[in-house]
Amino acid sequence: MKCTCTTAKLAVKDIFLRKILGFIALLLWTQIAVAQQEGRILGVVKTTLGKPIEYASVALKQSDDKIFKGVLTDSVGKFSFANLPNGTYKLVISSMGHINQTLPNFQVNASNKVFNFSDIQLADDAKQLAAVQVTGQRKVIEQSMDKMTLNVEHSILAEGSTALELLERAPGVKVDGDGNISLKGRSGVNVMINGKLTYLNAAELAILLKATNSSSISKIEIINSPSAKFDAAGNVGMINIVIKKNQARGFNGSINTNAGAGRNARYGGGFNLNYRSAKFNIYGNYNYAYRGETEYLDFIRRFADGQVSNFRTSTQRTETNEPLNTHNFRAGIDYEIDSSHVIGLLVNGNLGSYIHDSETSNLIRNNQGTLLSDMFTQNYDKQSWESLTYNLNYLHRFGKKGRALSADLDFAPNRFNSNLNLDTRSKPNTDFPDGNLARRRGTVPAKTDVYVAKFDYTDVFSEAIKWETGAKSSFIQADNNLVYHRFINNNWEYDATSSNHFKYKEQIHAAYLNVMAEFGKTSIQAGLRGEYTNTNGNQITANQVFARDYFQLFPNVAVNQNINANNQVQLSYSRRIERPNYSSLNPFRMFRDPSLYYEGNPYLKPELTQNIVFNYVFKNKFTTSLNYSRTSDVITWVTGQNDAANTTFEAPKNLPSLVNMGVSFTAQVDYFKWWSATNFVNVFRNEYDLQNSKNKQTSFSANTQNSFKLAKGFGAELNAFYNSKSAYGMMIEQSYWAVSAALQKSILNDKGSIKLAVNDIFQTNNFRNDTRYENINMYSRIWIDSRRAILSFTYRFGKQFENGARKTASDDIQDRIK
């Protein structure tokens, strides 16, 4: 009966998918027929010196001055509009740092179908350039059809923050006490840096994001439905952190410094330099940050030994001091051989050290309240890392408009080291009449080498149809050798039961085809990506080998319809994958204290997700989004318990499924000329299948980002967010909220700025979790060091005109090294 139901469900899904594809094919065929009877416009936008301007905005307006369509110029300054109905039009061209230009009206009719504006020239606008670099008129948060952008460099509140802290304030994003990131209630979001996966595991990614200072970040993009061009990894979409890179001519740059405190001091500083000539662009930046932090943890567990009436309660209190020192640097050079060929070299680096210095008291009482055990644990873990990426890139622009070839080679060596000392003292009790001292120490040298090669090719079939294809191969080798010793009889002895040497190799080979077609007010993007994965894990200590080999196809379809100037809709479907990171597969044990440890699971399977998203945009200001997804073999950290030993452990496990559904609303509002805001509301429901039961919860989150333009060079920001109770795996996460504010003053002829930011003013951003499952009864609360005040200063010199940072092929892989 169960098998019959499953077969029926698959049949229904197959019929539904065929109907969708049939509808899209019919729509495509109809639009092609109509398009043959409509007009088109071609053009090239240049500077007054004849150099092409890329990413210039070209608006096509009708006779009533309403925008009919809009595009951006490509890498050689070209643009086009196809399938235009008869009528009167005009072009308005704009580009940051240039004077806008409006071309005279022209008629598209039966005798005039094609217009070619081959020499549109824009003059430099020094005043506009200066205004952009100082006042930052762009909204802090911008919402488009397929992504949300957090403009970090235009945010006063961002000063002195880390990338992880910035994500906490992003609409729809949630960061838990361990640094795990979820989007709209779903985990499995992939984090990229400049469009590339980081290939780090969760803990290492959290450290990297804590080590990345806001002064080096241009913007953060939250991409809901990545196309087939992007890696299929990331069940819920992608978060792309774009690092600053200046593209202005001549020598320019900036310096910054900041200082402040939460429970402990924080300070940092850095610089950003750039020199650009006709042929060369040389750039680099460096940032140092020290972040002192003290965190408190309450942990209450109940152990029953199978008899509910005869339970014991463990009450733990932990205070952790966590100083973090980080050095981030980036240096590169681009050489434009000629107008068609560009080659570049780039190196990224992140170096740092982190100390986990904690003291934990653990009191165990019986159900009568009698004290059975009193333990005190000191955990001192000194960690250091070195993460580098070397990139060689090449771009070839062909003579044909819209045709280009790019290639990347990456090598990313990552080194991590941990030295752990764990001392636990027990006061005299029944088991130890004279008390006891248990000591453990461990070393965790880990290295991960990533090799990535990729190419992308774009071309056009016609003015209405573009296509792109490419391939990517990544090779990863990880070596983690955990060695534990225990202090026994006044000697350090090797602990064979806890030590573990684990080697891991992974290959992923991918290819994709993506087609984008535009017919009148309808645009369609359809792509297919294939990925072959081969993994091999070798647990040398236990002489066990774990291998996995599979090939998956990942379709992606999105249909956009511009109903009119004020209304736009989009329907998209995608299939995505989330592979377990390397540390999750490693079965070694990492102790937090004698009664709590973490271990990996070499038998984890990748989770697969099918997503459907519907978006509606009104007046380019109000966006409503409906989303539904179903994930199979969902990877979740679950809690286990040994009642007899009063011990708890956490390990990743594949749960049968997760269903996530929700609706969100984003409003970009200008209340007054001096007050603008982006408001976000999301209601979602998670339903976890735990095999024997379900964990269901309907949740709510809200976020408001407000910017104020005040008199005499002053500006201000106010941010607030709220996350209600939500479900994660076996656990229920309780609600929390925070309010932050900042003030800015421009000085030194608008070349400098002073900013004061206060985050989590009421110190309400703490995490409370409940787990009630089978024999597990557990509650935890974490008071993170979230309330802090930061004073910062920034000075800019030379021309300031940023145009994004170069992306490398390995940024996506680095996310999973963690």
mmCIF file of N, CA, C and O in Angstrom, residues 607-660:
data_model
loop_
_atom_site.group_PDB
_atom_site.id
_atom_site.type_symbol
_atom_site.label_atom_id
_atom_site.label_comp_id
_atom_site.label_asym_id
_atom_site.label_seq_id
_atom_site.Cartn_x
_atom_site.Cartn_y
_atom_site.Cartn_z
ATOM 1 N N GLU A 607 21.727 15.837 0.575
ATOM 2 C CA GLU A 607 20.300 16.132 0.569
ATOM 3 C C GLU A 607 19.928 16.802 -0.742
ATOM 4 O O GLU A 607 20.697 17.586 -1.303
ATOM 5 N N LEU A 608 18.732 16.500 -1.237
ATOM 6 C CA LEU A 608 18.239 17.021 -2.511
ATOM 7 C C LEU A 608 16.947 17.793 -2.268
ATOM 8 O O LEU A 608 16.080 17.347 -1.516
ATOM 9 N N THR A 609 16.840 18.945 -2.937
ATOM 10 C CA THR A 609 15.698 19.831 -2.722
ATOM 11 C C THR A 609 15.080 20.239 -4.048
ATOM 12 O O THR A 609 15.790 20.529 -5.022
ATOM 13 N N GLN A 610 13.748 20.283 -4.059
ATOM 14 C CA GLN A 610 13.014 20.859 -5.189
ATOM 15 C C GLN A 610 12.317 22.128 -4.693
ATOM 16 O O GLN A 610 11.614 22.103 -3.686
ATOM 17 N N ASN A 611 12.562 23.222 -5.414
ATOM 18 C CA ASN A 611 12.045 24.540 -5.016
ATOM 19 C C ASN A 611 11.090 25.082 -6.065
ATOM 20 O O ASN A 611 11.352 24.991 -7.273
ATOM 21 N N ILE A 612 10.004 25.689 -5.604
ATOM 22 C CA ILE A 612 9.101 26.452 -6.469
ATOM 23 C C ILE A 612 8.900 27.821 -5.820
ATOM 24 O O ILE A 612 8.566 27.904 -4.633
ATOM 25 N N VAL A 613 9.122 28.888 -6.583
ATOM 26 C CA VAL A 613 9.005 30.242 -6.058
ATOM 27 C C VAL A 613 8.169 31.085 -7.017
ATOM 28 O O VAL A 613 8.377 31.049 -8.237
ATOM 29 N N PHE A 614 7.230 31.831 -6.457
ATOM 30 C CA PHE A 614 6.442 32.792 -7.237
ATOM 31 C C PHE A 614 6.662 34.186 -6.659
ATOM 32 O O PHE A 614 6.516 34.398 -5.450
ATOM 33 N N ASN A 615 7.045 35.137 -7.517
ATOM 34 C CA ASN A 615 7.286 36.508 -7.091
ATOM 35 C C ASN A 615 6.349 37.475 -7.827
ATOM 36 O O ASN A 615 6.079 37.299 -9.027
ATOM 37 N N TYR A 616 5.893 38.473 -7.109
ATOM 38 C CA TYR A 616 5.101 39.548 -7.701
ATOM 39 C C TYR A 616 5.674 40.887 -7.248
ATOM 40 O O TYR A 616 5.857 41.113 -6.037
ATOM 41 N N VAL A 617 6.005 41.747 -8.198
ATOM 42 C CA VAL A 617 6.594 43.059 -7.906
ATOM 43 C C VAL A 617 5.634 44.148 -8.366
ATOM 44 O O VAL A 617 5.170 44.138 -9.516
ATOM 45 N N PHE A 618 5.347 45.079 -7.478
ATOM 46 C CA PHE A 618 4.446 46.194 -7.779
ATOM 47 C C PHE A 618 5.222 47.508 -7.693
ATOM 48 O O PHE A 618 5.826 47.812 -6.649
ATOM 49 N N LYS A 619 5.236 48.251 -8.779
ATOM 50 C CA LYS A 619 5.881 49.550 -8.865
ATOM 51 C C LYS A 619 7.362 49.516 -8.495
ATOM 52 O O LYS A 619 7.933 50.511 -8.055
ATOM 53 N N ASN A 620 7.991 48.360 -8.692
ATOM 54 C CA ASN A 620 9.415 48.187 -8.386
ATOM 55 C C ASN A 620 9.747 48.523 -6.929
ATOM 56 O O ASN A 620 10.909 48.760 -6.593
ATOM 57 N N LYS A 621 8.744 48.540 -6.053
ATOM 58 C CA LYS A 621 8.957 48.870 -4.649
ATOM 59 C C LYS A 621 8.435 47.791 -3.699
ATOM 60 O O LYS A 621 8.955 47.628 -2.604
ATOM 61 N N PHE A 622 7.412 47.088 -4.124
ATOM 62 C CA PHE A 622 6.763 46.128 -3.237
ATOM 63 C C PHE A 622 6.844 44.730 -3.857
ATOM 64 O O PHE A 622 6.374 44.517 -4.980
ATOM 65 N N THR A 623 7.456 43.797 -3.130
ATOM 66 C CA THR A 623 7.669 42.442 -3.633
ATOM 67 C C THR A 623 7.005 41.433 -2.708
ATOM 68 O O THR A 623 7.264 41.414 -1.500
ATOM 69 N N THR A 624 6.156 40.593 -3.290
ATOM 70 C CA THR A 624 5.530 39.492 -2.559
ATOM 71 C C THR A 624 6.062 38.183 -3.127
ATOM 72 O O THR A 624 6.106 38.004 -4.342
ATOM 73 N N SER A 625 6.478 37.288 -2.244
ATOM 74 C CA SER A 625 7.078 36.033 -2.686
ATOM 75 C C SER A 625 6.422 34.859 -1.975
ATOM 76 O O SER A 625 6.254 34.875 -0.755
ATOM 77 N N LEU A 626 6.025 33.851 -2.757
ATOM 78 C CA LEU A 626 5.511 32.582 -2.229
ATOM 79 C C LEU A 626 6.523 31.493 -2.541
ATOM 80 O O LEU A 626 6.987 31.394 -3.690
ATOM 81 N N ASN A 627 6.868 30.677 -1.561
ATOM 82 C CA ASN A 627 7.861 29.634 -1.805
ATOM 83 C C ASN A 627 7.431 28.307 -1.197
ATOM 84 O O ASN A 627 6.784 28.258 -0.141
ATOM 85 N N TYR A 628 7.784 27.226 -1.884
ATOM 86 C CA TYR A 628 7.526 25.874 -1.406
ATOM 87 C C TYR A 628 8.734 25.019 -1.774
ATOM 88 O O TYR A 628 9.245 25.100 -2.902
ATOM 89 N N SER A 629 9.191 24.206 -0.838
ATOM 90 C CA SER A 629 10.306 23.302 -1.142
ATOM 91 C C SER A 629 10.149 22.016 -0.343
ATOM 92 O O SER A 629 9.560 22.004 0.749
ATOM 93 N N ARG A 630 10.708 20.953 -0.915
ATOM 94 C CA ARG A 630 10.741 19.662 -0.211
ATOM 95 C C ARG A 630 12.149 19.102 -0.321
ATOM 96 O O ARG A 630 12.694 18.974 -1.419
ATOM 97 N N THR A 631 12.747 18.793 0.819
ATOM 98 C CA THR A 631 14.111 18.278 0.881
ATOM 99 C C THR A 631 14.085 16.849 1.376
ATOM 100 O O THR A 631 13.464 16.543 2.403
ATOM 101 N N SER A 632 14.753 15.950 0.663
ATOM 102 C CA SER A 632 14.868 14.560 1.101
ATOM 103 C C SER A 632 16.258 14.330 1.684
ATOM 104 O O SER A 632 17.231 14.993 1.313
ATOM 105 N N ASP A 633 16.359 13.395 2.603
ATOM 106 C CA ASP A 633 17.620 13.083 3.299
ATOM 107 C C ASP A 633 18.234 14.335 3.912
ATOM 108 O O ASP A 633 19.439 14.568 3.825
ATOM 109 N N VAL A 634 17.415 15.139 4.562
ATOM 110 C CA VAL A 634 17.865 16.410 5.098
ATOM 111 C C VAL A 634 18.912 16.188 6.200
ATOM 112 O O VAL A 634 18.710 15.419 7.123
ATOM 113 N N ILE A 635 20.073 16.856 6.037
ATOM 114 C CA ILE A 635 21.172 16.722 6.992
ATOM 115 C C ILE A 635 20.917 17.654 8.174
ATOM 116 O O ILE A 635 20.809 18.870 8.009
ATOM 117 N N THR A 636 20.841 17.082 9.364
ATOM 118 C CA THR A 636 20.533 17.841 10.573
ATOM 119 C C THR A 636 21.402 17.338 11.714
ATOM 120 O O THR A 636 21.593 16.123 11.863
ATOM 121 N N TRP A 637 21.911 18.266 12.507
ATOM 122 C CA TRP A 637 22.628 17.879 13.716
ATOM 123 C C TRP A 637 21.605 17.455 14.769
ATOM 124 O O TRP A 637 20.743 18.237 15.158
ATOM 125 N N VAL A 638 21.699 16.189 15.188
ATOM 126 C CA VAL A 638 20.754 15.648 16.170
ATOM 127 C C VAL A 638 21.490 15.331 17.461
ATOM 128 O O VAL A 638 22.703 15.127 17.482
ATOM 129 N N THR A 639 20.739 15.270 18.529
ATOM 130 C CA THR A 639 21.290 15.053 19.863
ATOM 131 C C THR A 639 21.034 13.632 20.320
ATOM 132 O O THR A 639 19.934 13.104 20.175
ATOM 133 N N GLY A 640 22.067 13.008 20.873
ATOM 134 C CA GLY A 640 21.942 11.688 21.480
ATOM 135 C C GLY A 640 22.341 11.758 22.946
ATOM 136 O O GLY A 640 22.972 12.727 23.391
ATOM 137 N N GLN A 641 22.000 10.733 23.704
ATOM 138 C CA GLN A 641 22.228 10.811 25.139
ATOM 139 C C GLN A 641 22.514 9.430 25.717
ATOM 140 O O GLN A 641 21.852 8.455 25.376
ATOM 141 N N ASN A 642 23.530 9.344 26.569
ATOM 142 C CA ASN A 642 23.835 8.129 27.315
ATOM 143 C C ASN A 642 23.436 8.391 28.770
ATOM 144 O O ASN A 642 24.172 9.033 29.528
ATOM 145 N N ASP A 643 22.253 7.932 29.142
ATOM 146 C CA ASP A 643 21.721 8.245 30.477
ATOM 147 C C ASP A 643 22.598 7.688 31.581
ATOM 148 O O ASP A 643 22.812 8.353 32.609
ATOM 149 N N ALA A 644 23.117 6.478 31.390
ATOM 150 C CA ALA A 644 23.898 5.844 32.452
ATOM 151 C C ALA A 644 25.175 6.625 32.752
ATOM 152 O O ALA A 644 25.618 6.688 33.903
ATOM 153 N N ALA A 645 25.777 7.229 31.701
ATOM 154 C CA ALA A 645 27.038 7.958 31.877
ATOM 155 C C ALA A 645 26.835 9.459 32.014
ATOM 156 O O ALA A 645 27.811 10.207 32.088
ATOM 157 N N ASN A 646 25.587 9.914 32.024
ATOM 158 C CA ASN A 646 25.282 11.354 32.111
ATOM 159 C C ASN A 646 25.993 12.135 31.001
ATOM 160 O O ASN A 646 26.549 13.211 31.228
ATOM 161 N N THR A 647 25.969 11.582 29.795
ATOM 162 C CA THR A 647 26.723 12.153 28.667
ATOM 163 C C THR A 647 25.794 12.463 27.502
ATOM 164 O O THR A 647 24.867 11.697 27.206
ATOM 165 N N THR A 648 26.077 13.598 26.838
ATOM 166 C CA THR A 648 25.315 14.018 25.659
ATOM 167 C C THR A 648 26.270 14.182 24.484
ATOM 168 O O THR A 648 27.405 14.643 24.663
ATOM 169 N N PHE A 649 25.822 13.804 23.298
ATOM 170 C CA PHE A 649 26.644 14.009 22.101
ATOM 171 C C PHE A 649 25.765 14.549 20.979
ATOM 172 O O PHE A 649 24.543 14.375 20.976
ATOM 173 N N GLU A 650 26.383 15.212 20.034
ATOM 174 C CA GLU A 650 25.699 15.716 18.848
ATOM 175 C C GLU A 650 26.406 15.203 17.607
ATOM 176 O O GLU A 650 27.639 15.193 17.546
ATOM 177 N N ALA A 651 25.610 14.778 16.621
ATOM 178 C CA ALA A 651 26.159 14.236 15.380
ATOM 179 C C ALA A 651 25.202 14.530 14.237
ATOM 180 O O ALA A 651 23.987 14.618 14.436
ATOM 181 N N PRO A 652 25.717 14.697 13.014
ATOM 182 C CA PRO A 652 24.836 14.929 11.861
ATOM 183 C C PRO A 652 24.169 13.626 11.421
ATOM 184 O O PRO A 652 24.760 12.550 11.502
ATOM 185 N N LYS A 653 22.936 13.757 10.967
ATOM 186 C CA LYS A 653 22.165 12.588 10.555
ATOM 187 C C LYS A 653 21.240 12.978 9.413
ATOM 188 O O LYS A 653 20.801 14.124 9.320
ATOM 189 N N ASN A 654 20.953 12.021 8.527
ATOM 190 C CA ASN A 654 19.966 12.238 7.465
ATOM 191 C C ASN A 654 18.572 11.937 7.992
ATOM 192 O O ASN A 654 18.243 10.777 8.276
ATOM 193 N N LEU A 655 17.752 12.972 8.153
ATOM 194 C CA LEU A 655 16.344 12.766 8.469
ATOM 195 C C LEU A 655 15.583 12.526 7.162
ATOM 196 O O LEU A 655 16.029 12.960 6.090
ATOM 197 N N PRO A 656 14.438 11.854 7.201
ATOM 198 C CA PRO A 656 13.734 11.515 5.956
ATOM 199 C C PRO A 656 13.421 12.719 5.069
ATOM 200 O O PRO A 656 13.667 12.687 3.865
ATOM 201 N N SER A 657 12.849 13.800 5.654
ATOM 202 C CA SER A 657 12.446 14.907 4.783
ATOM 203 C C SER A 657 12.178 16.171 5.595
ATOM 204 O O SER A 657 11.977 16.129 6.806
ATOM 205 N N LEU A 658 12.180 17.280 4.877
ATOM 206 C CA LEU A 658 11.769 18.581 5.407
ATOM 207 C C LEU A 658 10.914 19.276 4.358
ATOM 208 O O LEU A 658 11.319 19.392 3.192
ATOM 209 N N VAL A 659 9.743 19.729 4.756
ATOM 210 C CA VAL A 659 8.888 20.546 3.897
ATOM 211 C C VAL A 659 8.891 21.962 4.452
ATOM 212 O O VAL A 659 8.644 22.174 5.641
ATOM 213 N N ASN A 660 9.214 22.916 3.579
ATOM 214 C CA ASN A 660 9.227 24.329 3.969
ATOM 215 C C ASN A 660 8.318 25.089 3.018
ATOM 216 O O ASN A 660 8.401 24.928 1.802
#
